[in-house]
Short mmCIF file of N, CA and C in Angstrom, two decimals:
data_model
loop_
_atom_site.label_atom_id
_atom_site.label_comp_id
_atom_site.label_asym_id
_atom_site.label_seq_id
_atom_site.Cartn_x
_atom_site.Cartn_y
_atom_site.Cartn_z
N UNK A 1 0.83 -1.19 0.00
CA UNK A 1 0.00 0.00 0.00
C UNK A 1 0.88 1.25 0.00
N UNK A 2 0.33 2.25 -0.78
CA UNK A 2 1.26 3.54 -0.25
C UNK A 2 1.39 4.03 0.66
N UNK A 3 2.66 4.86 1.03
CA UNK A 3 3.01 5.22 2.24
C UNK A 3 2.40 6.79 2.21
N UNK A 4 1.51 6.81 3.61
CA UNK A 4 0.92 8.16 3.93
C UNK A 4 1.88 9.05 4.80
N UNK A 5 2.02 10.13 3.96
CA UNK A 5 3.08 11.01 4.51
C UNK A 5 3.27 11.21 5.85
N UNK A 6 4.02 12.06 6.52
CA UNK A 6 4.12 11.86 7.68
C UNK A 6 3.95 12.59 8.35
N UNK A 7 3.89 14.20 7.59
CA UNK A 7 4.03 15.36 7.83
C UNK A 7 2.30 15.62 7.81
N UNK A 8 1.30 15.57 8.66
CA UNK A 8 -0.02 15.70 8.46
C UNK A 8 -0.49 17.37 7.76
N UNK A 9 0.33 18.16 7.88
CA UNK A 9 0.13 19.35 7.21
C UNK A 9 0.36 19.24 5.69
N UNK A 10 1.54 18.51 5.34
CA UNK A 10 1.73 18.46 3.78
C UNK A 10 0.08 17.49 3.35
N UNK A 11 0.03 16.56 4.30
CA UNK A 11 -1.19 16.04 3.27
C UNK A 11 -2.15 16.51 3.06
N UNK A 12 -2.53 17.04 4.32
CA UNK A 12 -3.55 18.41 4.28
C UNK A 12 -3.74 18.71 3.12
N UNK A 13 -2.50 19.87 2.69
CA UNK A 13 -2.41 20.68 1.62
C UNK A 13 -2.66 20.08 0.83
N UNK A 14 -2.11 18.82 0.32
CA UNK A 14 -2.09 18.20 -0.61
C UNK A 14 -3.10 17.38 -1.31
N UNK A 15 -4.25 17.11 -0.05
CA UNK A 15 -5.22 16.93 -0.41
C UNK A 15 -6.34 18.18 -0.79
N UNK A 16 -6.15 19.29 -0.05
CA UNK A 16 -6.96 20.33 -0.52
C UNK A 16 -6.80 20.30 -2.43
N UNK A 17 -5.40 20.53 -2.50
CA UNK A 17 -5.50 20.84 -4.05
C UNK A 17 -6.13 19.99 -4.51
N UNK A 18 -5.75 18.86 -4.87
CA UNK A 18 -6.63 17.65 -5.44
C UNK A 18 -8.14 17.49 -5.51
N UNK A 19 -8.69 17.73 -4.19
CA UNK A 19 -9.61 18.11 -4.17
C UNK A 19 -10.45 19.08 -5.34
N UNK A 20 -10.08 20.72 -4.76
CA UNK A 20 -9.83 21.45 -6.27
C UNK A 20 -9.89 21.16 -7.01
N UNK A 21 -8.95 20.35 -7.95
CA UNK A 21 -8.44 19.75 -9.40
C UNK A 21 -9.57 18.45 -9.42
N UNK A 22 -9.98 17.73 -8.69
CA UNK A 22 -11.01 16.62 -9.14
C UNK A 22 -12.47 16.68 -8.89
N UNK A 23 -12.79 17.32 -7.72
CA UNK A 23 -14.58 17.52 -7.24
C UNK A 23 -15.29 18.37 -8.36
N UNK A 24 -16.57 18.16 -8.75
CA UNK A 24 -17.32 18.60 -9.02
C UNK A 24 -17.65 20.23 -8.57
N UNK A 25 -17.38 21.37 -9.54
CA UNK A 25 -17.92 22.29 -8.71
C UNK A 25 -18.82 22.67 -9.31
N UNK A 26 -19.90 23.88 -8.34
CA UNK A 26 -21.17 24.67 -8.35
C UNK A 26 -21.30 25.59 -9.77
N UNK A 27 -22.05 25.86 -10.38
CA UNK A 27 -22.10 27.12 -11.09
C UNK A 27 -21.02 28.26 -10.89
N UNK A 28 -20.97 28.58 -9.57
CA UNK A 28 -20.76 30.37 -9.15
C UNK A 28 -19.08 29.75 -8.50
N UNK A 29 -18.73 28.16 -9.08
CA UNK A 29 -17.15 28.03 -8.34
C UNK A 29 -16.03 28.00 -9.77
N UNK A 30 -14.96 28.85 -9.75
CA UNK A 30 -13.96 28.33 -10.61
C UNK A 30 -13.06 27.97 -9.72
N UNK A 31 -11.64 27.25 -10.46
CA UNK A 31 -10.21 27.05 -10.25
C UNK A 31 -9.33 27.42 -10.91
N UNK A 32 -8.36 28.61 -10.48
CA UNK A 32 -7.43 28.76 -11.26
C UNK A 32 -6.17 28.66 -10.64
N UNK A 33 -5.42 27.78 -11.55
CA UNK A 33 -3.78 27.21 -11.25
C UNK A 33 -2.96 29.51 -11.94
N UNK A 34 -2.46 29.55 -10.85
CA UNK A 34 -1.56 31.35 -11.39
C UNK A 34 -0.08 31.02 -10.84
N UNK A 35 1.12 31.71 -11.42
CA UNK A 35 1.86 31.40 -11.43
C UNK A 35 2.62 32.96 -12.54
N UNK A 36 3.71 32.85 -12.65
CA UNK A 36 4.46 33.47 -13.24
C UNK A 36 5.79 33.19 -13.82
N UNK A 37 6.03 33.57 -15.17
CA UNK A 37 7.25 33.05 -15.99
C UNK A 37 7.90 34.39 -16.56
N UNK A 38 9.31 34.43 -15.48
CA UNK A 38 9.64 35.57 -15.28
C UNK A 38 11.29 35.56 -16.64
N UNK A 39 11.42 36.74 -16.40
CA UNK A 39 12.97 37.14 -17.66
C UNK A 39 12.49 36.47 -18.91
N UNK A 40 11.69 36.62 -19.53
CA UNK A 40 11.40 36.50 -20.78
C UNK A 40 11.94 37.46 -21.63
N UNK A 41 12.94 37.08 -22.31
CA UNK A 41 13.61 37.86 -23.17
C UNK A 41 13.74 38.05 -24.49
N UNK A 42 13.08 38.89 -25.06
CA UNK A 42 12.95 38.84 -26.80
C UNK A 42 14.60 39.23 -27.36
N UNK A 43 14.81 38.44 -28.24
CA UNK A 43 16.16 38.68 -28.58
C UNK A 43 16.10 38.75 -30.02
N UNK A 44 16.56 39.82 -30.87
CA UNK A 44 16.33 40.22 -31.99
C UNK A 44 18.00 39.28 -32.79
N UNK A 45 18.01 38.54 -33.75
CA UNK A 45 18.73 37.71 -34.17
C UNK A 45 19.53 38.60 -35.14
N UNK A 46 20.88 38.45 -35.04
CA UNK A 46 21.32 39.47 -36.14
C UNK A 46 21.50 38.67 -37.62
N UNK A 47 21.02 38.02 -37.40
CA UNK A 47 20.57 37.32 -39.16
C UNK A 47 19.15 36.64 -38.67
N UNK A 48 18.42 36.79 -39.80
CA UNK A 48 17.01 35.98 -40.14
C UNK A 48 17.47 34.21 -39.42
N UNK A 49 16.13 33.51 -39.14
CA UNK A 49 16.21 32.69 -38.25
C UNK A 49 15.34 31.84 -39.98
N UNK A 50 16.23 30.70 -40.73
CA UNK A 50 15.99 29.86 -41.14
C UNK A 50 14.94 28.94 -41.33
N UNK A 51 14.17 28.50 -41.99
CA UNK A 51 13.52 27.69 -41.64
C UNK A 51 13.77 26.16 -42.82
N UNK A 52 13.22 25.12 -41.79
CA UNK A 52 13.68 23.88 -42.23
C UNK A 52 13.47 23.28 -43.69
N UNK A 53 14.69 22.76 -44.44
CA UNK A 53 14.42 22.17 -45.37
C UNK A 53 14.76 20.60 -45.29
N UNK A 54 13.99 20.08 -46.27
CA UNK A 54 14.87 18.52 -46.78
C UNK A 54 15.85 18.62 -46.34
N UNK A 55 16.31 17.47 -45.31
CA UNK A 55 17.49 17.01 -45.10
C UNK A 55 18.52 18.19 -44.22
N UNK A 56 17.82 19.49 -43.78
CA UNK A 56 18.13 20.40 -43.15
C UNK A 56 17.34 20.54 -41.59
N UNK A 57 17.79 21.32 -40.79
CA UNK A 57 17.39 21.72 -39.51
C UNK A 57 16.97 22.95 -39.71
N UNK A 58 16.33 23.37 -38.68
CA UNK A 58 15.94 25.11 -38.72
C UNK A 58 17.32 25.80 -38.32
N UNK A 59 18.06 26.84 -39.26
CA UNK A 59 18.75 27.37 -38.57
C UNK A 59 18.81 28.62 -38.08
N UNK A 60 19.15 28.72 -36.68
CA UNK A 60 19.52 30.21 -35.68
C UNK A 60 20.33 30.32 -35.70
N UNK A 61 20.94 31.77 -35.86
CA UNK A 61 22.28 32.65 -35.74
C UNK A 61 22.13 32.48 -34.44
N UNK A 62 23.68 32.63 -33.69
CA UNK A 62 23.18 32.22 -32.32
C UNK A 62 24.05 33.73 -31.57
N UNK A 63 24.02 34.65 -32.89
CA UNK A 63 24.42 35.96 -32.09
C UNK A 63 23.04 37.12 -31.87
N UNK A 64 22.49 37.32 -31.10
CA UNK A 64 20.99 38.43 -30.74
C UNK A 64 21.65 39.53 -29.96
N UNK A 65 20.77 40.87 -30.29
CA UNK A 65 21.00 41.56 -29.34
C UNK A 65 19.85 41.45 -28.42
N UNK A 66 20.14 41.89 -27.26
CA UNK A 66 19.02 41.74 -25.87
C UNK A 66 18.19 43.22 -25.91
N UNK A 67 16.94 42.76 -25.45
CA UNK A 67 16.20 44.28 -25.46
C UNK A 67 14.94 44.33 -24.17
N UNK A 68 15.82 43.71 -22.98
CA UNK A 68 15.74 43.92 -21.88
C UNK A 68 14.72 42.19 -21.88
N UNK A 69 13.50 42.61 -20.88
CA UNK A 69 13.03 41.35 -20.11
C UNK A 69 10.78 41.53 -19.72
N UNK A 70 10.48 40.86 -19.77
CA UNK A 70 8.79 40.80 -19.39
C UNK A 70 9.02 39.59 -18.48
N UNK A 71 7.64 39.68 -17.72
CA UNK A 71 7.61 38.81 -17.07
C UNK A 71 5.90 38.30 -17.39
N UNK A 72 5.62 37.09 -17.28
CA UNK A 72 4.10 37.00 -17.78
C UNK A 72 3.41 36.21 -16.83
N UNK A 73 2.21 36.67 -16.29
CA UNK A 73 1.19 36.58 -15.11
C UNK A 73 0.47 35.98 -15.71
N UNK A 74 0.26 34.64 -15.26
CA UNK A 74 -0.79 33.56 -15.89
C UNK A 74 -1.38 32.56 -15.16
N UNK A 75 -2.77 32.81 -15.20
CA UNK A 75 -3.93 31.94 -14.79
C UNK A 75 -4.74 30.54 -15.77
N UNK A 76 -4.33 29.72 -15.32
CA UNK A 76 -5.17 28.27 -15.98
C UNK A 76 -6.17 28.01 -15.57
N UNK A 77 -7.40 28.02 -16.37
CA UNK A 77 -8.44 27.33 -15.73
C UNK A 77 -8.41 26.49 -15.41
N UNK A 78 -8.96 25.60 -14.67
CA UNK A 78 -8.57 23.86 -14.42
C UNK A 78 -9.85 23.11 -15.28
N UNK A 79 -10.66 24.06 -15.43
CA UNK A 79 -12.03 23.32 -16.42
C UNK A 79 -12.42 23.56 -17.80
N UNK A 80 -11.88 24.59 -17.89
CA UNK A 80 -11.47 25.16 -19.47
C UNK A 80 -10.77 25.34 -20.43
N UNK A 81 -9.82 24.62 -19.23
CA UNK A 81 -8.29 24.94 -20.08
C UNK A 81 -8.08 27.02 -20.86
N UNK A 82 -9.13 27.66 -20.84
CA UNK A 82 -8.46 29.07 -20.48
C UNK A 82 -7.34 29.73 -19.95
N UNK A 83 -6.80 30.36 -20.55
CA UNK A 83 -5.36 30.92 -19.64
C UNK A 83 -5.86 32.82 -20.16
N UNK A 84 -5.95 33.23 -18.70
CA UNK A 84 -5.94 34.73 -18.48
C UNK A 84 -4.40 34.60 -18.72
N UNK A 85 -3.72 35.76 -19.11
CA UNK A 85 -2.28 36.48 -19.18
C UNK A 85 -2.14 37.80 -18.99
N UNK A 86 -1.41 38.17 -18.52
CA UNK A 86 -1.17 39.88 -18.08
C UNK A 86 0.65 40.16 -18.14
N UNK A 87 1.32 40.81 -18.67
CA UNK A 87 2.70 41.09 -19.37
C UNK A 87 3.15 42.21 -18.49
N UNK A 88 3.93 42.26 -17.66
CA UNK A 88 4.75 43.50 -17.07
C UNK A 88 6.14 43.58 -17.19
N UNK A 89 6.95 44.81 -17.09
CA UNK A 89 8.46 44.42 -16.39
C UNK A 89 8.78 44.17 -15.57
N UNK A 90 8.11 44.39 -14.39
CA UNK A 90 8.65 43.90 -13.41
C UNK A 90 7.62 43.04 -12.61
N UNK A 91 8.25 42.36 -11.24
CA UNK A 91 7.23 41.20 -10.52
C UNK A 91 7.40 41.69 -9.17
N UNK A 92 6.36 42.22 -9.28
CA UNK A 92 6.38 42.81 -7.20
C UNK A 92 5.07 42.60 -7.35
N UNK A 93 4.08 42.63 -5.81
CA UNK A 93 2.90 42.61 -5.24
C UNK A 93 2.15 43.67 -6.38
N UNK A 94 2.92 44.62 -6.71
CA UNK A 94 1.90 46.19 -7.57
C UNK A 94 1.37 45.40 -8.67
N UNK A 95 2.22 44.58 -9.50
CA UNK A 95 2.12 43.80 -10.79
C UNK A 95 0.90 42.97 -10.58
N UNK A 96 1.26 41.73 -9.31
CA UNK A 96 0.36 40.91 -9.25
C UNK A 96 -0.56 41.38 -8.81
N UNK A 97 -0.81 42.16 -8.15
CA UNK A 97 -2.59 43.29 -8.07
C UNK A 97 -2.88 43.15 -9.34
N UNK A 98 -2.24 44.08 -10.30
CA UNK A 98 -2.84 44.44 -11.61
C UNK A 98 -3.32 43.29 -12.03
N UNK A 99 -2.46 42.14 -12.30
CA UNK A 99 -3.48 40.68 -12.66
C UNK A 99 -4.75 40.58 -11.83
N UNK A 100 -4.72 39.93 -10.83
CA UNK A 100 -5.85 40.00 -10.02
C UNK A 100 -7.05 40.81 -10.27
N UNK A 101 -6.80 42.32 -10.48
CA UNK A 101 -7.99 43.22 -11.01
C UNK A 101 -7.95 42.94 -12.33
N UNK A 102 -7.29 42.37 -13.21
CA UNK A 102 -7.70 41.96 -14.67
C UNK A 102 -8.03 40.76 -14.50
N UNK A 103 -8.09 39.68 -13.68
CA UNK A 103 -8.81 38.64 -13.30
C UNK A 103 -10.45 39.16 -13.18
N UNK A 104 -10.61 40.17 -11.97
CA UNK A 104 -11.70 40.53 -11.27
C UNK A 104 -12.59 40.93 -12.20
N UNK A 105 -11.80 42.24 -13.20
CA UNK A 105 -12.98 42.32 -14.87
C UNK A 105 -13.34 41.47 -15.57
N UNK A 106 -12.12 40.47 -15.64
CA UNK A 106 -12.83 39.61 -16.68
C UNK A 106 -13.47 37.86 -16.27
N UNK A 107 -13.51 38.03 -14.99
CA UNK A 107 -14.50 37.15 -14.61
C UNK A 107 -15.80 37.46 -14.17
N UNK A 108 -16.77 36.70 -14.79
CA UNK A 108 -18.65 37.47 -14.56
C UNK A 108 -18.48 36.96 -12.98
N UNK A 109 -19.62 38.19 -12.44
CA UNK A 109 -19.66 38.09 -10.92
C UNK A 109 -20.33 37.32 -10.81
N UNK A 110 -21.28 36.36 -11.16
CA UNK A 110 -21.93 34.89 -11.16
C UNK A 110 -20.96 33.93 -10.70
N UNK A 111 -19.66 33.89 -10.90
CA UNK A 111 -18.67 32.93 -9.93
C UNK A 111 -18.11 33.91 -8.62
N UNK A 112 -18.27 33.29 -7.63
CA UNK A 112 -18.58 33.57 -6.31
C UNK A 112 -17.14 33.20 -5.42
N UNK A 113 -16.63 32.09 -6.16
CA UNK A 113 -15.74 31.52 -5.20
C UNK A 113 -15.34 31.45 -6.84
N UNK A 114 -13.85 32.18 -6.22
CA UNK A 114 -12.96 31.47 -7.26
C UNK A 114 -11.76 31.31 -6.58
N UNK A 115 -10.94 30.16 -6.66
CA UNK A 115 -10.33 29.41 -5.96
C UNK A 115 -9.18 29.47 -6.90
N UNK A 116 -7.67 29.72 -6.36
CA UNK A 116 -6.70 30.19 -6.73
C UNK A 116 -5.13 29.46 -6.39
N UNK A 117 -4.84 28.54 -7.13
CA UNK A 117 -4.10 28.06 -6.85
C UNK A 117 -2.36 27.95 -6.85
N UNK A 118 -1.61 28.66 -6.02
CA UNK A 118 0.15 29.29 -6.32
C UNK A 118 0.42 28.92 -5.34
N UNK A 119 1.76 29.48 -5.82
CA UNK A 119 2.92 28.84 -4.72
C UNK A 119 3.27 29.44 -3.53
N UNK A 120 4.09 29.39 -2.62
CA UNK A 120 4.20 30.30 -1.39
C UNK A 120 5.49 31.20 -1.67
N UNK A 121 5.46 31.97 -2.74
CA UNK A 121 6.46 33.37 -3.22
C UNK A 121 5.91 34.29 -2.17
N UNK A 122 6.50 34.88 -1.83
CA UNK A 122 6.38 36.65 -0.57
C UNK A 122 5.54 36.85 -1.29
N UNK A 123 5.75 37.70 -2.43
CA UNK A 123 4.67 38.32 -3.49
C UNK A 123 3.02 37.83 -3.23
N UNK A 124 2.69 36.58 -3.26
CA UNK A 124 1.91 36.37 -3.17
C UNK A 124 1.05 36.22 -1.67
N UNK A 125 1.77 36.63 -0.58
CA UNK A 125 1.36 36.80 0.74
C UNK A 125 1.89 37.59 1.10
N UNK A 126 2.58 39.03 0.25
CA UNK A 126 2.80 40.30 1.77
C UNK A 126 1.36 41.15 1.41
N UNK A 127 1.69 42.19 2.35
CA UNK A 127 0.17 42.85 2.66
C UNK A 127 -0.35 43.51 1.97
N UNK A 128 0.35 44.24 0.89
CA UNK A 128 -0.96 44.97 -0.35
C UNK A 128 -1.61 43.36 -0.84
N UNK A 129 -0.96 42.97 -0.90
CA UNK A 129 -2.01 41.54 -1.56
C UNK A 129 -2.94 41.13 -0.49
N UNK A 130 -2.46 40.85 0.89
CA UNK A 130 -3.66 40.57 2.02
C UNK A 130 -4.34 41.85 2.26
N UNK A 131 -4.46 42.54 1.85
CA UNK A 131 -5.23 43.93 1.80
C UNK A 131 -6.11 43.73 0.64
N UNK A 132 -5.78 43.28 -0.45
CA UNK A 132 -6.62 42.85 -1.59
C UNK A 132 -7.51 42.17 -1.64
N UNK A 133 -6.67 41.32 -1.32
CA UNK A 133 -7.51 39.87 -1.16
C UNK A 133 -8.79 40.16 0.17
N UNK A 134 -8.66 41.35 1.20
CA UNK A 134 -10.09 41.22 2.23
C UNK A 134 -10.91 42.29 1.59
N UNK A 135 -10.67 42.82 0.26
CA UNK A 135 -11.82 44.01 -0.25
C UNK A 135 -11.88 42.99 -1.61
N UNK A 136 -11.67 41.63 -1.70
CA UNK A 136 -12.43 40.74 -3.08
C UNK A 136 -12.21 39.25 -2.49
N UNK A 137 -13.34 39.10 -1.43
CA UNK A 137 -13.45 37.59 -0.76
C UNK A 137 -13.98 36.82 -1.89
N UNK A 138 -14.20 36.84 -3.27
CA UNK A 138 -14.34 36.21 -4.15
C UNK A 138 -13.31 34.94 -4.39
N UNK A 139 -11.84 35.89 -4.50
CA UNK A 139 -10.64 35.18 -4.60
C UNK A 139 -10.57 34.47 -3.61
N UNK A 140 -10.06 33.58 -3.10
CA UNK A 140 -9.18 32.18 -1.93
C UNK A 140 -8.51 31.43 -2.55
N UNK A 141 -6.83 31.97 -1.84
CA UNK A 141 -5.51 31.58 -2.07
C UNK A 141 -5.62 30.33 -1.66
N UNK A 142 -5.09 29.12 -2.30
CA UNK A 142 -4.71 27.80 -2.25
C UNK A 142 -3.29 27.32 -2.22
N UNK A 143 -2.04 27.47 -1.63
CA UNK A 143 -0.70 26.93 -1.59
C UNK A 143 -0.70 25.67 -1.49
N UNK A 144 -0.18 24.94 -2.50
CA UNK A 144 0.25 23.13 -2.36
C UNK A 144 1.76 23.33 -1.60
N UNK A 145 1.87 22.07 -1.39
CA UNK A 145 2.73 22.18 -0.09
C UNK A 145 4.28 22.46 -0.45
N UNK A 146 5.10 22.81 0.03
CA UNK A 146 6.34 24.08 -0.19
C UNK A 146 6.89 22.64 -1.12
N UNK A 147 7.87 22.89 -2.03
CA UNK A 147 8.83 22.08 -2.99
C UNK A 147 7.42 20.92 -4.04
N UNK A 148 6.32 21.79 -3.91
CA UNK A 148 5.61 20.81 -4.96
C UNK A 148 5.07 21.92 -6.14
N UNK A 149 5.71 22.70 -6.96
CA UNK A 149 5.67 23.43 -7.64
C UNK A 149 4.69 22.42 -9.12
N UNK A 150 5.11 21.19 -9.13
CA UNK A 150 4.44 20.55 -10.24
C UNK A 150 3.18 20.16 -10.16
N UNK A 151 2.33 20.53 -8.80
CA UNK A 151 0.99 20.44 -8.52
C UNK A 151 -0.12 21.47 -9.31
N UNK A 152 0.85 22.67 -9.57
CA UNK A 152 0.37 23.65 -9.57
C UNK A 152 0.58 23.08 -11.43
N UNK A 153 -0.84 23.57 -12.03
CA UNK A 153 -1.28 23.04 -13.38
C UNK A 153 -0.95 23.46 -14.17
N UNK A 154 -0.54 25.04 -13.94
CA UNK A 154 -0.15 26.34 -14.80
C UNK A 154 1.61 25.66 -15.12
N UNK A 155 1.95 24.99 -14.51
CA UNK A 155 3.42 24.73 -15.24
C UNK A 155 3.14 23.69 -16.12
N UNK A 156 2.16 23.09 -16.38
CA UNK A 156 2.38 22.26 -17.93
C UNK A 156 1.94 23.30 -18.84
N UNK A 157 0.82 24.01 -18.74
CA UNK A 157 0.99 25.54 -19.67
C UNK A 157 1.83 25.67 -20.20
N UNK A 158 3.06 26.79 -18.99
CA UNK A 158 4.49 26.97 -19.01
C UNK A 158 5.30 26.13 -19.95
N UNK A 159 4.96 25.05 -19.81
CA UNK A 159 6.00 23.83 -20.47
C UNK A 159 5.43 23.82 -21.96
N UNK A 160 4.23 23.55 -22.14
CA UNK A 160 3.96 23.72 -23.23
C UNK A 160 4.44 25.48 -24.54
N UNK A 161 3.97 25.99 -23.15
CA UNK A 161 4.25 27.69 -23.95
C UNK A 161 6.20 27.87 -24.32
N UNK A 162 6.76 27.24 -23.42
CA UNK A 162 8.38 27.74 -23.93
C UNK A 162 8.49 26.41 -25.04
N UNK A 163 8.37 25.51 -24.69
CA UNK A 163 8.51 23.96 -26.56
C UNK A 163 7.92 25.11 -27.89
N UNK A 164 6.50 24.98 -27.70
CA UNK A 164 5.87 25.53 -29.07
C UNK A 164 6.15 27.25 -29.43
N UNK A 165 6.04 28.17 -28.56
CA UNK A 165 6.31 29.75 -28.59
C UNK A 165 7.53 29.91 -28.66
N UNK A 166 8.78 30.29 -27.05
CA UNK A 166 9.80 30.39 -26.78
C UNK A 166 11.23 29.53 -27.05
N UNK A 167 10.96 27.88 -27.69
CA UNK A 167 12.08 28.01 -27.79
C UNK A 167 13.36 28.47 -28.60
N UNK A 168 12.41 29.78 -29.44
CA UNK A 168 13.27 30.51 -30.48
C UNK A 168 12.78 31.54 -30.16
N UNK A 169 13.34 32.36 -29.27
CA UNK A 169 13.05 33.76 -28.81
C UNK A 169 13.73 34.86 -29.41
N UNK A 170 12.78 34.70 -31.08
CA UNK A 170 13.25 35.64 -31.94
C UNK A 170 12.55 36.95 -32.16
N UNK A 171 12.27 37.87 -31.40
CA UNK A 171 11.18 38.82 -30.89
C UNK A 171 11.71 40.08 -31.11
N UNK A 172 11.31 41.07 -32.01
CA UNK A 172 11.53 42.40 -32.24
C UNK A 172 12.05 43.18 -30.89
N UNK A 173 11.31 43.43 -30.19
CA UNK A 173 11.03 43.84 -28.66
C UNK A 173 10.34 43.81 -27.87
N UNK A 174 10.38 44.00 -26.73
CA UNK A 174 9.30 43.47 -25.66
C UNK A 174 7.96 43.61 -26.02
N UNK A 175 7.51 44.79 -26.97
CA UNK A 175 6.10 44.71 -27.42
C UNK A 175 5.65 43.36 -28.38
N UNK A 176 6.80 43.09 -29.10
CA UNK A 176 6.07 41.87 -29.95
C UNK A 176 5.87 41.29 -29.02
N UNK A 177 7.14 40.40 -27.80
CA UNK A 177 7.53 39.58 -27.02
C UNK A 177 5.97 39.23 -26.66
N UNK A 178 5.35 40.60 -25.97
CA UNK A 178 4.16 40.50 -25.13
C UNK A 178 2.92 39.89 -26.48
N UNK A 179 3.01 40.91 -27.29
CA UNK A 179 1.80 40.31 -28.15
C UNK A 179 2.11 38.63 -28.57
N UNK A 180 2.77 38.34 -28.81
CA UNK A 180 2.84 36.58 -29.56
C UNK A 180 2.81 35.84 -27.93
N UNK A 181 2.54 36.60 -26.92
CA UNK A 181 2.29 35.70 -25.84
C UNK A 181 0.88 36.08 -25.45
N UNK A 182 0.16 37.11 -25.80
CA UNK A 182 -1.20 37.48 -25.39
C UNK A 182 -1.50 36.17 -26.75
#
C-alpha cells in the first residue's frame, strides 16, 4: 500500500489541491492554477532565423542583441483549459494586483468563489495583496505544499508555452515579445 506522509500538514495541503483539481464544482465556483514566468527575453537575431528544409534543420544565428526582459502573469483554468495572461516588467505585489484586477474584470460576478491556486512566493502573501484579497473575498488563495511546484497546473501551460512559442526567442522587442504571448 502507499506510504501516507508523515508530515499531516503536507497532506492536508495536498489533499486540498486535489480536491480542487477533481470535485465537481457549483455554477458560481472556478479554479485557477496562477503562477508566473519571469525574464522573458525577446532577442532580436542578427541574421534571419531559417527555416527547415529537406534534409536540413531550422537554422539560428546564435548571435541576438538583448532588449531587456517581461515577465508573464498567468492563470489556468482547471475546467477550461483558459489561460488569463497579463505582461509587465517587473514582478512585485503592484504587478500581481494588476493581474488579479484583470482577473476581477474579466471574470462574470456569477462565480462567487474562485479558488486560486500558487505557490508560497512573498509576493503572493505580503500585505498589499492581504489587503486585496479582504476588499475581493471572491478570490481564496490555495498553496500546495512548499517544494511541490508541479501540482500547480499552470506549469504544464508553461511547459507547453516555452517547446511551441519560446524556444526561439526571436522577438523584435518586448512589445512583440508580449503580443505573440497574449
Amino acid at each position: 500500500s502507499a506510504k501516507v506522509p508523515r508530515d499531516a500538514a503536507f497532506a492536508e495541503l495536498r489533499r486540498t489541491v486535489c480536491d480542487l483539481y477533481t470535485r465537481r464544482l457549483g455554477p458560481h465556483e472556478m479554479v485557477l492554477c496562477v503562477d508566473e514566468k519571469t525574464s522573458l527575453q525577446p532577442r532580436t537575431r542578427k541574421s534571419p532565423t531559417l527555416p527547415a528544409k529537406p534534409d536540413q534543420p531550422v537554422r539560428v544565428e546564435h548571435e541576438y542583441e538583448r532588449k531587456g526582459a517581461l515577465n508573464l502573469f498567468a492563470a489556468f483554468d482547471t475546467r477550461t483549459g483558459k489561460v488569463y495572461g497579463h505582461t509587465a516588467e517587473r514582478k512585485r505585489q503592484k504587478e500581481f494586483i494588476e493581474f488579479l484586477e484583470k482577473l476581477d474584470r474579466e471574470i462574470p460576478e456569477s462565480i462567487t468563489i474562485i479558488s486560486v491556486v500558487l505557490d508560497n512566493l512573498r509576493m503572493h502573501k505580503g500585505k498589499q495583496v492581504q489587503a486585496w484579497l479582504a476588499k475581493h473575498p471572491r478570490f481564496v488563495f490555495h498553496h500546495p505544499p512548499v517544494h511541490c511546484s508541479w501540482m500547480n497546473q499552470i506549469e504544464q501551460w508553461f511547459s507547453i508555452l516555452q517547446r511551441k512559442r519560446l524556444r526561439i526567442a526571436d522577438f523584435d522587442d518586448k512589445a512583440h515579445l508580449a503580443e505573440r504571448l497574449h
